[in-house]
Each structure stands twice: as structure tokens, then as C-alpha cells.
Amino acid sequence: MALVTFSNPDHKDKTIYAVAGSHTETILKIAKENKIPVQFDCQDGECGHCLVRVTSVDDKERMGYHLTEKERTVLKDLGKLSQDDIERLMVEDLPSEWRLACQMIVRDEDILVEY
Ligand code: FES
């Protein structure tokens, strides 16, 4: 179970309670189901339209996560991660704060998603 809070300066914050069994759902899917206007296009990790910033809501350490090759490439092209950042995240098993909403699966942690 996780609380996912969506935040955008143009919209009211909305917190979604992602129930057990939702662990196969992406941030984008949850946003769409809850009518949160996260931008998207390809929904396949290629266009970068669904870029979001993901942080912990309570300063707890986030769970480590390895980005796929595809997501790494897009985040690098968008200038959000450098090759050094990517190597550090992999070596230290840390999550990236920049993610593609269509690629990020919700996990058992409370997060803030800025879109
Ligand atoms: Fe294209 Fe997510 S919608 S990368």
C-alpha cells in the first residue's frame, strides 16, 4: 500500500491510495484513472512527455530502482541525468528522482510526484 501524492502548481494536490495489487500499475495509469492531467504521448518510454519528479513525502529513504536502458536514454536526452548520475545510481542502488510516469511502477512507499 502506498500513498501517491500528485502535485502541480496549476492544480490542487491530489493523494491517491494505491491499494495492494496495484504494484503492476504505472504512475501514468494511476494518474489517468484519477483524472490527474499528467502529460503523455507514446506511453512506451520513448517520447519523454510524461517526465515527473519523484521524491519521498516524509524524507524516508526511497527504494532503489534500476532504470531500464530505454528510460535512461530518454532521461539523458532530456538533460535530467548525466552519465555520471546514472552510474552513481546504479552503483549505490538508488532511485532516480526523475522518472517517466509511463515506466515507473508504484511500489510500497509513499511518494510525491511532481508533474
Ligand atoms: Fe512517452 Fe512516457 S508517454 S515516455
JSON list of C-alpha atoms and ligand atoms in Angstrom, two decimals:
[
{"chain": "A", "resi": 1, "resn": "MET", "atom": "CA", "xyz": [0.00, 0.00, 0.00]},
{"chain": "A", "resi": 2, "resn": "ALA", "atom": "CA", "xyz": [1.30, 3.36, -0.91]},
{"chain": "A", "resi": 3, "resn": "LEU", "atom": "CA", "xyz": [0.18, 6.94, -0.88]},
{"chain": "A", "resi": 4, "resn": "VAL", "atom": "CA", "xyz": [0.95, 8.70, -4.12]},
{"chain": "A", "resi": 5, "resn": "THR", "atom": "CA", "xyz": [0.56, 12.47, -3.99]},
{"chain": "A", "resi": 6, "resn": "PHE", "atom": "CA", "xyz": [0.40, 14.24, -7.32]},
{"chain": "A", "resi": 7, "resn": "SER", "atom": "CA", "xyz": [1.45, 17.87, -7.27]},
{"chain": "A", "resi": 8, "resn": "ASN", "atom": "CA", "xyz": [1.46, 20.59, -9.90]},
{"chain": "A", "resi": 9, "resn": "PRO", "atom": "CA", "xyz": [1.48, 24.38, -9.43]},
{"chain": "A", "resi": 10, "resn": "ASP", "atom": "CA", "xyz": [-1.58, 24.72, -11.69]},
{"chain": "A", "resi": 11, "resn": "HIS", "atom": "CA", "xyz": [-3.69, 22.08, -9.96]},
{"chain": "A", "resi": 12, "resn": "LYS", "atom": "CA", "xyz": [-4.73, 21.12, -6.48]},
{"chain": "A", "resi": 13, "resn": "ASP", "atom": "CA", "xyz": [-2.59, 18.38, -4.95]},
{"chain": "A", "resi": 14, "resn": "LYS", "atom": "CA", "xyz": [-4.25, 15.00, -5.02]},
{"chain": "A", "resi": 15, "resn": "THR", "atom": "CA", "xyz": [-3.27, 12.00, -2.93]},
{"chain": "A", "resi": 16, "resn": "ILE", "atom": "CA", "xyz": [-4.16, 8.56, -4.20]},
{"chain": "A", "resi": 17, "resn": "TYR", "atom": "CA", "xyz": [-4.18, 5.49, -2.04]},
{"chain": "A", "resi": 18, "resn": "ALA", "atom": "CA", "xyz": [-2.66, 2.79, -4.20]},
{"chain": "A", "resi": 19, "resn": "VAL", "atom": "CA", "xyz": [-4.03, -0.45, -2.78]},
{"chain": "A", "resi": 20, "resn": "ALA", "atom": "CA", "xyz": [-2.40, -3.86, -2.64]},
{"chain": "A", "resi": 21, "resn": "GLY", "atom": "CA", "xyz": [-2.32, -5.45, -6.05]},
{"chain": "A", "resi": 22, "resn": "SER", "atom": "CA", "xyz": [-1.67, -2.16, -7.75]},
{"chain": "A", "resi": 23, "resn": "HIS", "atom": "CA", "xyz": [2.02, -2.91, -7.91]},
{"chain": "A", "resi": 24, "resn": "THR", "atom": "CA", "xyz": [1.81, -3.61, -11.59]},
{"chain": "A", "resi": 25, "resn": "GLU", "atom": "CA", "xyz": [0.40, -0.17, -12.27]},
{"chain": "A", "resi": 26, "resn": "THR", "atom": "CA", "xyz": [2.41, 2.71, -13.56]},
{"chain": "A", "resi": 27, "resn": "ILE", "atom": "CA", "xyz": [2.23, 6.23, -12.19]},
{"chain": "A", "resi": 28, "resn": "LEU", "atom": "CA", "xyz": [0.71, 7.27, -15.51]},
{"chain": "A", "resi": 29, "resn": "LYS", "atom": "CA", "xyz": [-2.04, 4.65, -15.28]},
{"chain": "A", "resi": 30, "resn": "ILE", "atom": "CA", "xyz": [-2.95, 5.75, -11.76]},
{"chain": "A", "resi": 31, "resn": "ALA", "atom": "CA", "xyz": [-2.92, 9.40, -12.86]},
{"chain": "A", "resi": 32, "resn": "LYS", "atom": "CA", "xyz": [-5.23, 8.66, -15.78]},
{"chain": "A", "resi": 33, "resn": "GLU", "atom": "CA", "xyz": [-7.61, 6.62, -13.65]},
{"chain": "A", "resi": 34, "resn": "ASN", "atom": "CA", "xyz": [-7.84, 9.51, -11.22]},
{"chain": "A", "resi": 35, "resn": "LYS", "atom": "CA", "xyz": [-8.13, 12.23, -13.86]},
{"chain": "A", "resi": 36, "resn": "ILE", "atom": "CA", "xyz": [-4.80, 13.81, -12.97]},
{"chain": "A", "resi": 37, "resn": "PRO", "atom": "CA", "xyz": [-3.53, 15.65, -16.04]},
{"chain": "A", "resi": 38, "resn": "VAL", "atom": "CA", "xyz": [-0.04, 14.18, -16.30]},
{"chain": "A", "resi": 39, "resn": "GLN", "atom": "CA", "xyz": [1.08, 14.73, -19.88]},
{"chain": "A", "resi": 40, "resn": "PHE", "atom": "CA", "xyz": [1.85, 11.75, -22.06]},
{"chain": "A", "resi": 41, "resn": "ASP", "atom": "CA", "xyz": [2.14, 10.67, -25.63]},
{"chain": "A", "resi": 42, "resn": "CYS", "atom": "CA", "xyz": [3.78, 7.36, -26.57]},
{"chain": "A", "resi": 43, "resn": "GLN", "atom": "CA", "xyz": [3.14, 5.57, -23.23]},
{"chain": "A", "resi": 44, "resn": "ASP", "atom": "CA", "xyz": [6.12, 3.44, -24.08]},
{"chain": "A", "resi": 45, "resn": "GLY", "atom": "CA", "xyz": [9.08, 5.21, -22.54]},
{"chain": "A", "resi": 46, "resn": "GLU", "atom": "CA", "xyz": [10.25, 6.90, -25.71]},
{"chain": "A", "resi": 47, "resn": "CYS", "atom": "CA", "xyz": [8.91, 10.44, -26.05]},
{"chain": "A", "resi": 48, "resn": "GLY", "atom": "CA", "xyz": [9.65, 11.87, -22.58]},
{"chain": "A", "resi": 49, "resn": "HIS", "atom": "CA", "xyz": [6.33, 13.77, -22.35]},
{"chain": "A", "resi": 50, "resn": "CYS", "atom": "CA", "xyz": [5.42, 12.07, -19.09]},
{"chain": "A", "resi": 51, "resn": "LEU", "atom": "CA", "xyz": [8.52, 13.27, -17.20]},
{"chain": "A", "resi": 52, "resn": "VAL", "atom": "CA", "xyz": [7.87, 13.57, -13.45]},
{"chain": "A", "resi": 53, "resn": "ARG", "atom": "CA", "xyz": [9.96, 14.28, -10.38]},
{"chain": "A", "resi": 54, "resn": "VAL", "atom": "CA", "xyz": [9.52, 11.71, -7.65]},
{"chain": "A", "resi": 55, "resn": "THR", "atom": "CA", "xyz": [10.56, 12.29, -4.06]},
{"chain": "A", "resi": 56, "resn": "SER", "atom": "CA", "xyz": [9.78, 10.84, -0.67]},
{"chain": "A", "resi": 57, "resn": "VAL", "atom": "CA", "xyz": [6.99, 12.59, 1.24]},
{"chain": "A", "resi": 58, "resn": "ASP", "atom": "CA", "xyz": [8.48, 12.06, 4.65]},
{"chain": "A", "resi": 59, "resn": "ASP", "atom": "CA", "xyz": [12.22, 12.16, 3.98]},
{"chain": "A", "resi": 60, "resn": "LYS", "atom": "CA", "xyz": [12.37, 8.38, 4.27]},
{"chain": "A", "resi": 61, "resn": "GLU", "atom": "CA", "xyz": [14.94, 6.79, 2.06]},
{"chain": "A", "resi": 62, "resn": "ARG", "atom": "CA", "xyz": [13.43, 5.77, -1.24]},
{"chain": "A", "resi": 63, "resn": "MET", "atom": "CA", "xyz": [13.67, 2.23, -2.52]},
{"chain": "A", "resi": 64, "resn": "GLY", "atom": "CA", "xyz": [16.46, 1.58, -5.00]},
{"chain": "A", "resi": 65, "resn": "TYR", "atom": "CA", "xyz": [15.43, 1.02, -8.57]},
{"chain": "A", "resi": 66, "resn": "HIS", "atom": "CA", "xyz": [17.37, 0.34, -11.74]},
{"chain": "A", "resi": 67, "resn": "LEU", "atom": "CA", "xyz": [16.18, 2.32, -14.72]},
{"chain": "A", "resi": 68, "resn": "THR", "atom": "CA", "xyz": [15.74, 0.46, -17.96]},
{"chain": "A", "resi": 69, "resn": "GLU", "atom": "CA", "xyz": [18.07, 1.27, -20.83]},
{"chain": "A", "resi": 70, "resn": "LYS", "atom": "CA", "xyz": [15.21, 3.00, -22.62]},
{"chain": "A", "resi": 71, "resn": "GLU", "atom": "CA", "xyz": [14.32, 5.23, -19.66]},
{"chain": "A", "resi": 72, "resn": "ARG", "atom": "CA", "xyz": [17.99, 6.07, -19.04]},
{"chain": "A", "resi": 73, "resn": "THR", "atom": "CA", "xyz": [18.36, 7.18, -22.64]},
{"chain": "A", "resi": 74, "resn": "VAL", "atom": "CA", "xyz": [15.28, 9.44, -22.54]},
{"chain": "A", "resi": 75, "resn": "LEU", "atom": "CA", "xyz": [16.22, 10.99, -19.19]},
{"chain": "A", "resi": 76, "resn": "LYS", "atom": "CA", "xyz": [19.70, 11.65, -20.52]},
{"chain": "A", "resi": 77, "resn": "ASP", "atom": "CA", "xyz": [18.33, 13.20, -23.72]},
{"chain": "A", "resi": 78, "resn": "LEU", "atom": "CA", "xyz": [16.09, 15.44, -21.61]},
{"chain": "A", "resi": 79, "resn": "GLY", "atom": "CA", "xyz": [19.13, 16.61, -19.66]},
{"chain": "A", "resi": 80, "resn": "LYS", "atom": "CA", "xyz": [17.79, 15.24, -16.36]},
{"chain": "A", "resi": 81, "resn": "LEU", "atom": "CA", "xyz": [20.53, 12.69, -15.79]},
{"chain": "A", "resi": 82, "resn": "SER", "atom": "CA", "xyz": [24.17, 12.68, -16.79]},
{"chain": "A", "resi": 83, "resn": "GLN", "atom": "CA", "xyz": [26.17, 9.53, -17.44]},
{"chain": "A", "resi": 84, "resn": "ASP", "atom": "CA", "xyz": [27.84, 10.11, -14.04]},
{"chain": "A", "resi": 85, "resn": "ASP", "atom": "CA", "xyz": [24.42, 10.33, -12.34]},
{"chain": "A", "resi": 86, "resn": "ILE", "atom": "CA", "xyz": [23.35, 7.09, -13.98]},
{"chain": "A", "resi": 87, "resn": "GLU", "atom": "CA", "xyz": [26.49, 5.27, -12.90]},
{"chain": "A", "resi": 88, "resn": "ARG", "atom": "CA", "xyz": [26.19, 6.56, -9.34]},
{"chain": "A", "resi": 89, "resn": "LEU", "atom": "CA", "xyz": [22.54, 5.48, -9.10]},
{"chain": "A", "resi": 90, "resn": "MET", "atom": "CA", "xyz": [23.43, 2.02, -10.32]},
{"chain": "A", "resi": 91, "resn": "VAL", "atom": "CA", "xyz": [26.46, 1.54, -8.11]},
{"chain": "A", "resi": 92, "resn": "GLU", "atom": "CA", "xyz": [24.75, 2.84, -4.98]},
{"chain": "A", "resi": 93, "resn": "ASP", "atom": "CA", "xyz": [21.39, 1.20, -5.80]},
{"chain": "A", "resi": 94, "resn": "LEU", "atom": "CA", "xyz": [19.50, 4.48, -5.58]},
{"chain": "A", "resi": 95, "resn": "PRO", "atom": "CA", "xyz": [16.31, 5.56, -7.32]},
{"chain": "A", "resi": 96, "resn": "SER", "atom": "CA", "xyz": [16.35, 8.42, -9.78]},
{"chain": "A", "resi": 97, "resn": "GLU", "atom": "CA", "xyz": [14.28, 11.43, -8.77]},
{"chain": "A", "resi": 98, "resn": "TRP", "atom": "CA", "xyz": [13.44, 11.97, -12.43]},
{"chain": "A", "resi": 99, "resn": "ARG", "atom": "CA", "xyz": [11.22, 9.32, -13.92]},
{"chain": "A", "resi": 100, "resn": "LEU", "atom": "CA", "xyz": [8.93, 8.64, -16.81]},
{"chain": "A", "resi": 101, "resn": "ALA", "atom": "CA", "xyz": [5.42, 8.20, -15.43]},
{"chain": "A", "resi": 102, "resn": "CYS", "atom": "CA", "xyz": [4.61, 5.58, -18.06]},
{"chain": "A", "resi": 103, "resn": "GLN", "atom": "CA", "xyz": [7.57, 3.47, -16.93]},
{"chain": "A", "resi": 104, "resn": "MET", "atom": "CA", "xyz": [7.51, 3.85, -13.17]},
{"chain": "A", "resi": 105, "resn": "ILE", "atom": "CA", "xyz": [5.67, 1.10, -11.33]},
{"chain": "A", "resi": 106, "resn": "VAL", "atom": "CA", "xyz": [4.16, 2.06, -7.99]},
{"chain": "A", "resi": 107, "resn": "ARG", "atom": "CA", "xyz": [5.88, 0.36, -5.09]},
{"chain": "A", "resi": 108, "resn": "ASP", "atom": "CA", "xyz": [5.20, 0.09, -1.41]},
{"chain": "A", "resi": 109, "resn": "GLU", "atom": "CA", "xyz": [6.36, 3.57, -0.49]},
{"chain": "A", "resi": 110, "resn": "ASP", "atom": "CA", "xyz": [4.73, 6.96, -0.05]},
{"chain": "A", "resi": 111, "resn": "ILE", "atom": "CA", "xyz": [5.86, 9.35, -2.72]},
{"chain": "A", "resi": 112, "resn": "LEU", "atom": "CA", "xyz": [5.36, 12.84, -4.06]},
{"chain": "A", "resi": 113, "resn": "VAL", "atom": "CA", "xyz": [5.02, 13.01, -7.83]},
{"chain": "A", "resi": 114, "resn": "GLU", "atom": "CA", "xyz": [5.54, 16.46, -9.33]},
{"chain": "A", "resi": 115, "resn": "TYR", "atom": "CA", "xyz": [4.30, 16.77, -12.88]},
{"chain": "B", "resi": 1, "resn": "FES", "atom": "FE1", "xyz": [6.17, 8.82, -23.83]},
{"chain": "B", "resi": 1, "resn": "FES", "atom": "FE2", "xyz": [6.02, 8.23, -21.21]},
{"chain": "B", "resi": 1, "resn": "FES", "atom": "S1", "xyz": [4.44, 8.85, -22.54]},
{"chain": "B", "resi": 1, "resn": "FES", "atom": "S2", "xyz": [7.78, 8.39, -22.44]}
]
